[in-house]
mmCIF file of C-alpha atoms in Angstrom:
data_model
loop_
_atom_site.group_PDB
_atom_site.id
_atom_site.type_symbol
_atom_site.label_atom_id
_atom_site.label_comp_id
_atom_site.label_asym_id
_atom_site.label_seq_id
_atom_site.Cartn_x
_atom_site.Cartn_y
_atom_site.Cartn_z
ATOM 1 C CA ARG A 1 -8.358 12.272 30.882
ATOM 2 C CA VAL A 2 -7.145 13.212 34.342
ATOM 3 C CA ARG A 3 -3.503 12.876 33.324
ATOM 4 C CA ARG A 4 -3.883 14.937 30.145
ATOM 5 C CA SER A 5 -5.969 17.544 31.963
ATOM 6 C CA TRP A 6 -3.336 17.872 34.692
ATOM 7 C CA TYR A 7 -0.576 18.601 32.181
ATOM 8 C CA GLU A 8 -2.763 21.110 30.350
ATOM 9 C CA ARG A 9 -3.497 22.919 33.620
ATOM 10 C CA HIS A 10 0.177 22.820 34.656
ATOM 11 C CA PRO A 11 2.141 23.685 31.507
ATOM 12 C CA GLN A 12 5.150 24.622 33.652
ATOM 13 C CA SER A 13 5.499 20.922 34.553
ATOM 14 C CA ARG A 14 6.468 20.104 30.969
ATOM 15 C CA ARG A 15 10.159 20.243 30.177
ATOM 16 C CA ARG A 16 10.977 22.320 27.110
ATOM 17 C CA LEU A 17 13.707 22.112 24.524
ATOM 18 C CA ASP A 18 15.347 25.192 23.035
ATOM 19 C CA ARG A 19 14.342 24.074 19.551
ATOM 20 C CA ARG A 20 10.857 23.460 18.221
ATOM 21 C CA VAL A 21 9.156 20.106 18.741
ATOM 22 C CA ILE A 22 6.646 18.344 16.473
ATOM 23 C CA SER A 23 4.856 15.316 17.887
ATOM 24 C CA VAL A 24 3.344 12.620 15.643
ATOM 25 C CA GLY A 25 1.063 10.151 17.375
ATOM 26 C CA ASN A 26 -2.338 8.525 17.491
ATOM 27 C CA LEU A 27 -5.144 7.563 19.831
ATOM 28 C CA SER A 28 -5.193 3.850 19.043
ATOM 29 C CA VAL A 29 -2.615 1.119 19.514
ATOM 30 C CA GLY A 30 -0.397 -0.135 16.705
ATOM 31 C CA GLY A 31 -0.377 -0.104 12.940
ATOM 32 C CA ARG A 32 -1.514 3.438 12.097
ATOM 33 C CA GLY A 33 1.396 4.270 9.797
ATOM 34 C CA LYS A 34 3.060 6.874 12.023
ATOM 35 C CA THR A 35 6.642 6.009 11.100
ATOM 36 C CA PRO A 36 6.261 6.586 7.315
ATOM 37 C CA ILE A 37 4.516 9.866 8.150
ATOM 38 C CA VAL A 38 7.457 10.885 10.349
ATOM 39 C CA ALA A 39 9.760 10.152 7.397
ATOM 40 C CA THR A 40 7.594 12.309 5.129
ATOM 41 C CA LEU A 41 7.595 15.180 7.635
ATOM 42 C CA ALA A 42 11.372 14.943 7.946
ATOM 43 C CA GLY A 43 11.653 15.306 4.173
ATOM 44 C CA MET A 44 9.345 18.325 4.216
ATOM 45 C CA LEU A 45 11.399 19.976 6.959
ATOM 46 C CA LEU A 46 14.602 19.408 4.999
ATOM 47 C CA GLY A 47 12.906 21.126 2.066
ATOM 48 C CA MET A 48 12.168 24.120 4.326
ATOM 49 C CA GLY A 49 15.867 24.436 5.157
ATOM 50 C CA GLU A 50 15.552 22.915 8.620
ATOM 51 C CA ARG A 51 17.787 20.245 10.176
ATOM 52 C CA PRO A 52 15.293 17.858 11.785
ATOM 53 C CA ALA A 53 16.081 15.102 14.259
ATOM 54 C CA ILE A 54 13.834 12.136 14.991
ATOM 55 C CA LEU A 55 13.436 11.176 18.644
ATOM 56 C CA SER A 56 12.114 7.673 19.368
ATOM 57 C CA ARG A 57 11.704 5.683 22.557
ATOM 58 C CA GLY A 58 13.038 2.602 20.737
ATOM 59 C CA PHE A 59 10.167 0.252 21.449
ATOM 60 C CA ALA A 60 10.937 -3.516 21.361
ATOM 61 C CA ARG A 61 14.710 -3.137 21.219
ATOM 62 C CA ARG A 62 16.533 -6.420 21.578
ATOM 63 C CA ARG A 63 19.447 -4.880 23.479
ATOM 64 C CA PRO A 64 18.163 -1.814 25.354
ATOM 65 C CA VAL A 65 20.828 0.369 26.949
ATOM 66 C CA ASP A 66 20.751 3.309 29.341
ATOM 67 C CA GLY A 67 21.033 6.846 28.036
ATOM 68 C CA VAL A 68 20.751 8.135 24.489
ATOM 69 C CA VAL A 69 21.547 5.899 21.530
ATOM 70 C CA VAL A 70 22.514 7.931 18.446
ATOM 71 C CA VAL A 71 21.302 5.611 15.706
ATOM 72 C CA SER A 72 22.350 8.068 12.996
ATOM 73 C CA ASP A 73 24.204 11.388 13.233
ATOM 74 C CA GLY A 74 22.769 12.574 9.922
ATOM 75 C CA GLU A 75 25.746 11.271 7.975
ATOM 76 C CA ARG A 76 25.847 7.539 8.650
ATOM 77 C CA VAL A 77 24.098 4.804 10.599
ATOM 78 C CA LEU A 78 26.039 4.175 13.810
ATOM 79 C CA GLU A 79 24.075 1.500 15.653
ATOM 80 C CA SER A 80 22.751 -1.993 15.030
ATOM 81 C CA VAL A 81 19.055 -2.750 14.862
ATOM 82 C CA GLU A 82 19.318 -4.712 18.126
ATOM 83 C CA ARG A 83 20.307 -1.516 19.973
ATOM 84 C CA SER A 84 18.106 0.890 18.021
ATOM 85 C CA GLY A 85 14.871 -1.008 17.426
ATOM 86 C CA ASP A 86 13.393 -1.683 14.002
ATOM 87 C CA GLU A 87 11.538 1.567 13.302
ATOM 88 C CA PRO A 88 14.428 3.916 14.264
ATOM 89 C CA GLN A 89 16.776 1.737 12.190
ATOM 90 C CA MET A 90 14.413 1.914 9.219
ATOM 91 C CA LEU A 91 14.232 5.720 9.505
ATOM 92 C CA ALA A 92 18.009 6.036 9.857
ATOM 93 C CA ARG A 93 18.598 4.016 6.688
ATOM 94 C CA ALA A 94 15.887 5.809 4.708
ATOM 95 C CA LEU A 95 16.876 9.356 5.775
ATOM 96 C CA PRO A 96 20.668 9.688 5.538
ATOM 97 C CA ARG A 97 20.572 13.450 6.262
ATOM 98 C CA VAL A 98 18.440 13.198 9.400
ATOM 99 C CA PRO A 99 19.825 12.290 12.850
ATOM 100 C CA VAL A 100 17.836 9.579 14.640
ATOM 101 C CA LEU A 101 18.114 9.201 18.417
ATOM 102 C CA VAL A 102 16.590 6.645 20.779
ATOM 103 C CA CYS A 103 15.894 7.167 24.473
ATOM 104 C CA PRO A 104 12.839 6.773 26.724
ATOM 105 C CA ASP A 105 13.689 10.288 27.997
ATOM 106 C CA ARG A 106 13.019 12.278 24.863
ATOM 107 C CA HIS A 107 14.026 15.532 26.554
ATOM 108 C CA LEU A 108 17.524 14.130 27.113
ATOM 109 C CA ALA A 109 17.714 12.940 23.497
ATOM 110 C CA GLY A 110 16.510 16.330 22.258
ATOM 111 C CA ARG A 111 19.155 18.157 24.301
ATOM 112 C CA LEU A 112 21.865 16.072 22.656
ATOM 113 C CA ALA A 113 20.364 16.632 19.194
ATOM 114 C CA GLU A 114 20.156 20.394 19.519
ATOM 115 C CA ARG A 115 23.476 20.965 21.311
ATOM 116 C CA GLN A 116 25.784 18.426 19.673
ATOM 117 C CA LEU A 117 24.154 17.700 16.305
ATOM 118 C CA GLY A 118 22.896 21.201 15.490
ATOM 119 C CA CYS A 119 19.277 20.160 14.913
ATOM 120 C CA SER A 120 16.636 22.879 14.565
ATOM 121 C CA VAL A 121 13.404 20.840 14.834
ATOM 122 C CA MET A 122 12.640 17.660 16.800
ATOM 123 C CA LEU A 123 10.194 15.045 15.525
ATOM 124 C CA LEU A 124 8.681 12.777 18.176
ATOM 125 C CA ASP A 125 7.749 9.405 16.702
ATOM 126 C CA ASP A 126 4.689 8.170 18.644
ATOM 127 C CA GLY A 127 4.599 11.185 20.935
ATOM 128 C CA PHE A 128 0.934 12.132 21.421
ATOM 129 C CA GLN A 129 0.821 10.536 24.894
ATOM 130 C CA HIS A 130 4.379 11.650 25.805
ATOM 131 C CA LEU A 131 3.063 14.605 27.803
ATOM 132 C CA PRO A 132 6.109 15.403 30.009
ATOM 133 C CA LEU A 133 7.852 16.997 26.995
ATOM 134 C CA GLY A 134 6.453 20.264 25.696
ATOM 135 C CA ARG A 135 5.743 20.485 21.993
ATOM 136 C CA ASP A 136 4.941 23.233 19.501
ATOM 137 C CA VAL A 137 2.921 21.147 17.033
ATOM 138 C CA ASP A 138 0.834 18.042 17.775
ATOM 139 C CA VAL A 139 0.006 15.987 14.677
ATOM 140 C CA LEU A 140 -2.574 13.263 15.280
ATOM 141 C CA VAL A 141 -2.857 10.308 12.881
ATOM 142 C CA MET A 142 -6.465 9.185 13.058
ATOM 143 C CA PRO A 143 -8.240 6.731 10.747
ATOM 144 C CA ALA A 144 -12.000 7.121 10.526
ATOM 145 C CA SER A 145 -12.413 3.737 12.242
ATOM 146 C CA ASP A 146 -11.262 5.362 15.508
ATOM 147 C CA LEU A 147 -14.605 7.200 15.586
ATOM 148 C CA ASP A 148 -16.378 3.860 16.117
ATOM 149 C CA ASP A 149 -13.863 2.374 18.560
ATOM 150 C CA ASN A 150 -13.699 2.116 22.351
ATOM 151 C CA VAL A 151 -11.001 2.663 24.947
ATOM 152 C CA LEU A 152 -8.866 -0.294 26.019
ATOM 153 C CA PRO A 153 -9.568 -3.028 27.002
ATOM 154 C CA SER A 154 -12.895 -3.157 25.148
ATOM 155 C CA GLY A 155 -11.392 -1.445 22.083
ATOM 156 C CA ARG A 156 -8.059 -0.231 20.703
ATOM 157 C CA LEU A 157 -8.068 3.413 21.859
ATOM 158 C CA ARG A 158 -5.369 4.539 24.298
ATOM 159 C CA GLU A 159 -7.440 7.601 25.166
ATOM 160 C CA PRO A 160 -11.051 8.725 24.683
ATOM 161 C CA LEU A 161 -11.886 10.485 21.424
ATOM 162 C CA ASP A 162 -12.123 13.881 23.103
ATOM 163 C CA ALA A 163 -8.324 13.805 23.573
ATOM 164 C CA ALA A 164 -8.093 14.620 19.854
ATOM 165 C CA SER A 165 -9.024 18.209 20.699
ATOM 166 C CA SER A 166 -5.482 18.604 22.096
ATOM 167 C CA ALA A 167 -4.016 18.125 18.603
ATOM 168 C CA ASP A 168 -3.178 20.929 16.176
ATOM 169 C CA CYS A 169 -4.137 18.943 13.081
ATOM 170 C CA ILE A 170 -5.380 15.495 12.112
ATOM 171 C CA LEU A 171 -3.991 13.281 9.356
ATOM 172 C CA VAL A 172 -6.529 10.746 8.099
ATOM 173 C CA PRO A 173 -5.281 7.613 6.316
ATOM 174 C CA GLY A 174 -7.824 6.432 3.789
ATOM 175 C CA SER A 175 -10.358 7.735 1.321
ATOM 176 C CA ASN A 176 -11.985 11.124 0.809
ATOM 177 C CA GLU A 177 -15.035 9.741 2.587
ATOM 178 C CA ASP A 178 -12.893 8.911 5.623
ATOM 179 C CA VAL A 179 -11.519 12.451 5.636
ATOM 180 C CA MET A 180 -15.038 13.878 5.498
ATOM 181 C CA ARG A 181 -16.154 11.738 8.462
ATOM 182 C CA VAL A 182 -13.280 12.912 10.635
ATOM 183 C CA SER A 183 -13.677 16.526 9.470
ATOM 184 C CA ALA A 184 -17.337 16.440 10.469
ATOM 185 C CA ALA A 185 -16.442 15.119 13.936
ATOM 186 C CA PHE A 186 -13.733 17.773 14.460
ATOM 187 C CA ASP A 187 -15.000 20.636 12.342
ATOM 188 C CA ARG A 188 -12.663 23.285 13.799
ATOM 189 C CA MET A 189 -9.495 21.259 13.282
ATOM 190 C CA PRO A 190 -7.301 21.276 10.138
ATOM 191 C CA VAL A 191 -7.690 17.817 8.575
ATOM 192 C CA PHE A 192 -5.479 16.386 5.824
ATOM 193 C CA GLN A 193 -5.478 13.091 3.941
ATOM 194 C CA VAL A 194 -2.693 10.506 4.011
ATOM 195 C CA THR A 195 -2.284 7.950 1.244
ATOM 196 C CA ASN A 196 0.286 5.164 1.145
ATOM 197 C CA HIS A 197 2.241 4.730 -2.074
ATOM 198 C CA PHE A 198 4.054 1.461 -2.685
ATOM 199 C CA GLU A 199 7.106 1.526 -4.934
ATOM 200 C CA ARG A 200 8.905 -1.123 -7.010
ATOM 201 C CA LEU A 201 10.367 -4.145 -5.286
ATOM 202 C CA GLN A 202 13.916 -3.691 -4.019
ATOM 203 C CA GLY A 203 16.680 -6.096 -3.085
ATOM 204 C CA LEU A 204 16.587 -8.512 -5.999
ATOM 205 C CA ASP A 205 19.523 -9.146 -8.307
ATOM 206 C CA GLY A 206 17.173 -9.939 -11.169
ATOM 207 C CA SER A 207 13.683 -8.829 -12.156
ATOM 208 C CA ALA A 208 10.402 -9.766 -10.531
ATOM 209 C CA PRO A 209 7.802 -9.484 -13.293
ATOM 210 C CA VAL A 210 4.172 -8.837 -12.489
ATOM 211 C CA GLY A 211 2.416 -12.137 -11.952
ATOM 212 C CA SER A 212 5.328 -13.717 -10.073
ATOM 213 C CA ARG A 213 4.317 -16.246 -7.448
ATOM 214 C CA VAL A 214 5.136 -14.672 -4.088
ATOM 215 C CA VAL A 215 5.395 -15.793 -0.480
ATOM 216 C CA ALA A 216 4.593 -12.673 1.563
ATOM 217 C CA VAL A 217 6.203 -12.363 5.015
ATOM 218 C CA ALA A 218 5.229 -9.626 7.491
ATOM 219 C CA GLY A 219 5.848 -9.030 11.183
ATOM 220 C CA ILE A 220 3.847 -5.809 11.491
ATOM 221 C CA ALA A 221 0.684 -4.730 13.289
ATOM 222 C CA ARG A 222 -1.643 -4.925 10.270
ATOM 223 C CA PRO A 223 -0.154 -7.382 7.775
ATOM 224 C CA ALA A 224 -3.328 -7.602 5.678
ATOM 225 C CA ARG A 225 -2.621 -4.167 4.181
ATOM 226 C CA PHE A 226 0.791 -5.353 3.008
ATOM 227 C CA PHE A 227 -0.628 -8.531 1.472
ATOM 228 C CA GLU A 228 -3.329 -6.522 -0.310
ATOM 229 C CA ALA A 229 -0.743 -4.056 -1.643
ATOM 230 C CA LEU A 230 1.259 -6.873 -3.213
ATOM 231 C CA ARG A 231 -1.855 -8.197 -4.944
ATOM 232 C CA ALA A 232 -2.741 -4.687 -6.101
ATOM 233 C CA HIS A 233 0.700 -4.521 -7.751
ATOM 234 C CA GLY A 234 -0.157 -7.623 -9.747
ATOM 235 C CA TYR A 235 1.792 -10.259 -7.796
ATOM 236 C CA ASP A 236 0.304 -13.673 -7.167
ATOM 237 C CA VAL A 237 0.506 -14.037 -3.364
ATOM 238 C CA VAL A 238 0.404 -17.804 -2.964
ATOM 239 C CA SER A 239 1.159 -17.802 0.782
ATOM 240 C CA GLU A 240 0.788 -15.251 3.583
ATOM 241 C CA LEU A 241 3.078 -15.693 6.603
ATOM 242 C CA ALA A 242 2.171 -13.255 9.384
ATOM 243 C CA PHE A 243 4.273 -12.843 12.527
ATOM 244 C CA PRO A 244 3.732 -10.599 15.588
ATOM 245 C CA ASP A 245 4.616 -6.914 15.321
ATOM 246 C CA HIS A 246 8.361 -6.239 15.908
ATOM 247 C CA HIS A 247 9.032 -9.989 15.664
ATOM 248 C CA TRP A 248 12.693 -11.051 15.796
ATOM 249 C CA TYR A 249 13.082 -13.840 13.250
ATOM 250 C CA THR A 250 14.750 -17.072 14.318
ATOM 251 C CA ALA A 251 16.532 -19.699 12.225
ATOM 252 C CA ARG A 252 13.415 -21.832 12.630
ATOM 253 C CA ASP A 253 11.233 -19.027 11.228
ATOM 254 C CA LEU A 254 13.463 -18.641 8.177
ATOM 255 C CA GLU A 255 13.475 -22.382 7.581
ATOM 256 C CA ARG A 256 9.665 -22.303 7.693
ATOM 257 C CA VAL A 257 9.708 -19.630 4.971
ATOM 258 C CA ARG A 258 12.144 -21.616 2.821
ATOM 259 C CA ALA A 259 10.057 -24.782 3.262
ATOM 260 C CA THR A 260 6.960 -22.879 2.142
ATOM 261 C CA VAL A 261 8.768 -21.612 -0.960
ATOM 262 C CA ARG A 262 9.893 -25.134 -1.851
ATOM 263 C CA HIS A 263 6.480 -26.701 -1.207
ATOM 264 C CA ILE A 264 4.534 -24.133 -3.238
ATOM 265 C CA GLY A 265 7.166 -23.479 -5.874
ATOM 266 C CA ALA A 266 7.124 -19.722 -5.360
ATOM 267 C CA ASP A 267 9.357 -17.397 -7.383
ATOM 268 C CA LEU A 268 10.418 -15.157 -4.498
ATOM 269 C CA VAL A 269 9.741 -13.954 -0.945
ATOM 270 C CA VAL A 270 8.624 -10.370 -0.333
ATOM 271 C CA THR A 271 8.633 -8.600 3.026
ATOM 272 C CA THR A 272 8.238 -5.083 4.434
ATOM 273 C CA GLU A 273 10.928 -2.456 5.030
ATOM 274 C CA LYS A 274 10.356 -2.755 8.760
ATOM 275 C CA ASP A 275 10.895 -6.526 8.666
ATOM 276 C CA ALA A 276 13.928 -6.204 6.394
ATOM 277 C CA VAL A 277 15.963 -4.285 8.982
ATOM 278 C CA ARG A 278 15.459 -7.175 11.439
ATOM 279 C CA LEU A 279 16.756 -9.741 8.949
ATOM 280 C CA PRO A 280 20.207 -10.514 7.567
ATOM 281 C CA PRO A 281 20.329 -10.420 3.740
ATOM 282 C CA GLN A 282 18.345 -13.356 2.361
ATOM 283 C CA PRO A 283 18.854 -14.636 -1.201
ATOM 284 C CA GLY A 284 15.621 -14.653 -3.157
ATOM 285 C CA TRP A 285 13.968 -12.059 -0.894
ATOM 286 C CA ALA A 286 12.707 -8.629 -1.930
ATOM 287 C CA VAL A 287 11.303 -5.612 -0.092
ATOM 288 C CA LEU A 288 8.195 -3.586 -0.968
ATOM 289 C CA PRO A 289 8.945 0.046 0.028
ATOM 290 C CA MET A 290 6.132 2.346 1.132
ATOM 291 C CA THR A 291 5.939 6.117 1.418
ATOM 292 C CA ALA A 292 3.239 8.243 3.026
ATOM 293 C CA VAL A 293 1.878 11.190 1.017
ATOM 294 C CA ILE A 294 0.060 14.021 2.806
ATOM 295 C CA GLU A 295 -2.511 15.806 0.660
ATOM 296 C CA PRO A 296 -3.040 18.542 -0.319
ATOM 297 C CA ALA A 297 0.741 18.773 0.083
ATOM 298 C CA ASP A 298 1.074 22.527 -0.594
ATOM 299 C CA GLN A 299 -1.602 23.379 1.959
ATOM 300 C CA PHE A 300 -0.070 21.137 4.589
ATOM 301 C CA VAL A 301 3.451 22.526 4.089
ATOM 302 C CA SER A 302 2.062 26.064 4.311
ATOM 303 C CA TRP A 303 0.148 25.179 7.484
ATOM 304 C CA LEU A 304 3.215 23.557 9.063
ATOM 305 C CA ARG A 305 5.466 26.494 8.189
ATOM 306 C CA ASP A 306 2.984 28.902 9.775
ATOM 307 C CA ARG A 307 2.778 26.761 12.921
ATOM 308 C CA LEU A 308 6.564 26.697 13.256
#
């Protein structure tokens, strides 16, 4: 609270970029679906005629380097996942028209994006607590469960709930009831709903009919949601293999997966997009893509355009 209050009372201490900045973040640690939301916002900005850039700190990179790493220049992917980190790599592959840059100093990355890559709007992935950089729009991703949580270490909140008042809008993953709970708690704040849509499996040479016996592999913060999504699509998940978030798979890990497939007699292995960028191509593996949908979409786009 003291830190956030100090920056709010000393706005001149925040460095500013020449172009507009949109921050996407959350109050709680891990697994709130920020990265798919950033991808959705980037698509919306492209539709408005903007040239967005995504600025990430590159958490859990295997080979961190000094300075700015241009993961994608908006035309092609330039860096390996070891140097970029998994989430920036996933965004770079999914958004071929959007530059993706990694640097702990997001002001430095933004300067490069606006001066050398011609970007008109900067998107901060996981930027709600990145207070040294000024922003024009603060988007807070907040599930209703945050209302019942506590600050670390007794809970999962990075900041107390009253920090949400610094946001410009709240995106609530979940049901209409969840949206109503958050709206009631922050009745003067624009609140929109986020739903996750899972698409058809990708990466298989042949078909994967509904009912296929699947070994599900996930190294993400909340793997249960991925396992449930596979079952909801009609796949028979015969084994769930969960690894830590941002896990770098070893030869031993992959042998464990293959042994599980042989022992159970599964038809295929399915993993997440985030895991897939950390893995070399694996025969018999497929990926379940996910997109975030902000609703009502027209109202949100109108709100965002007005804010910009």
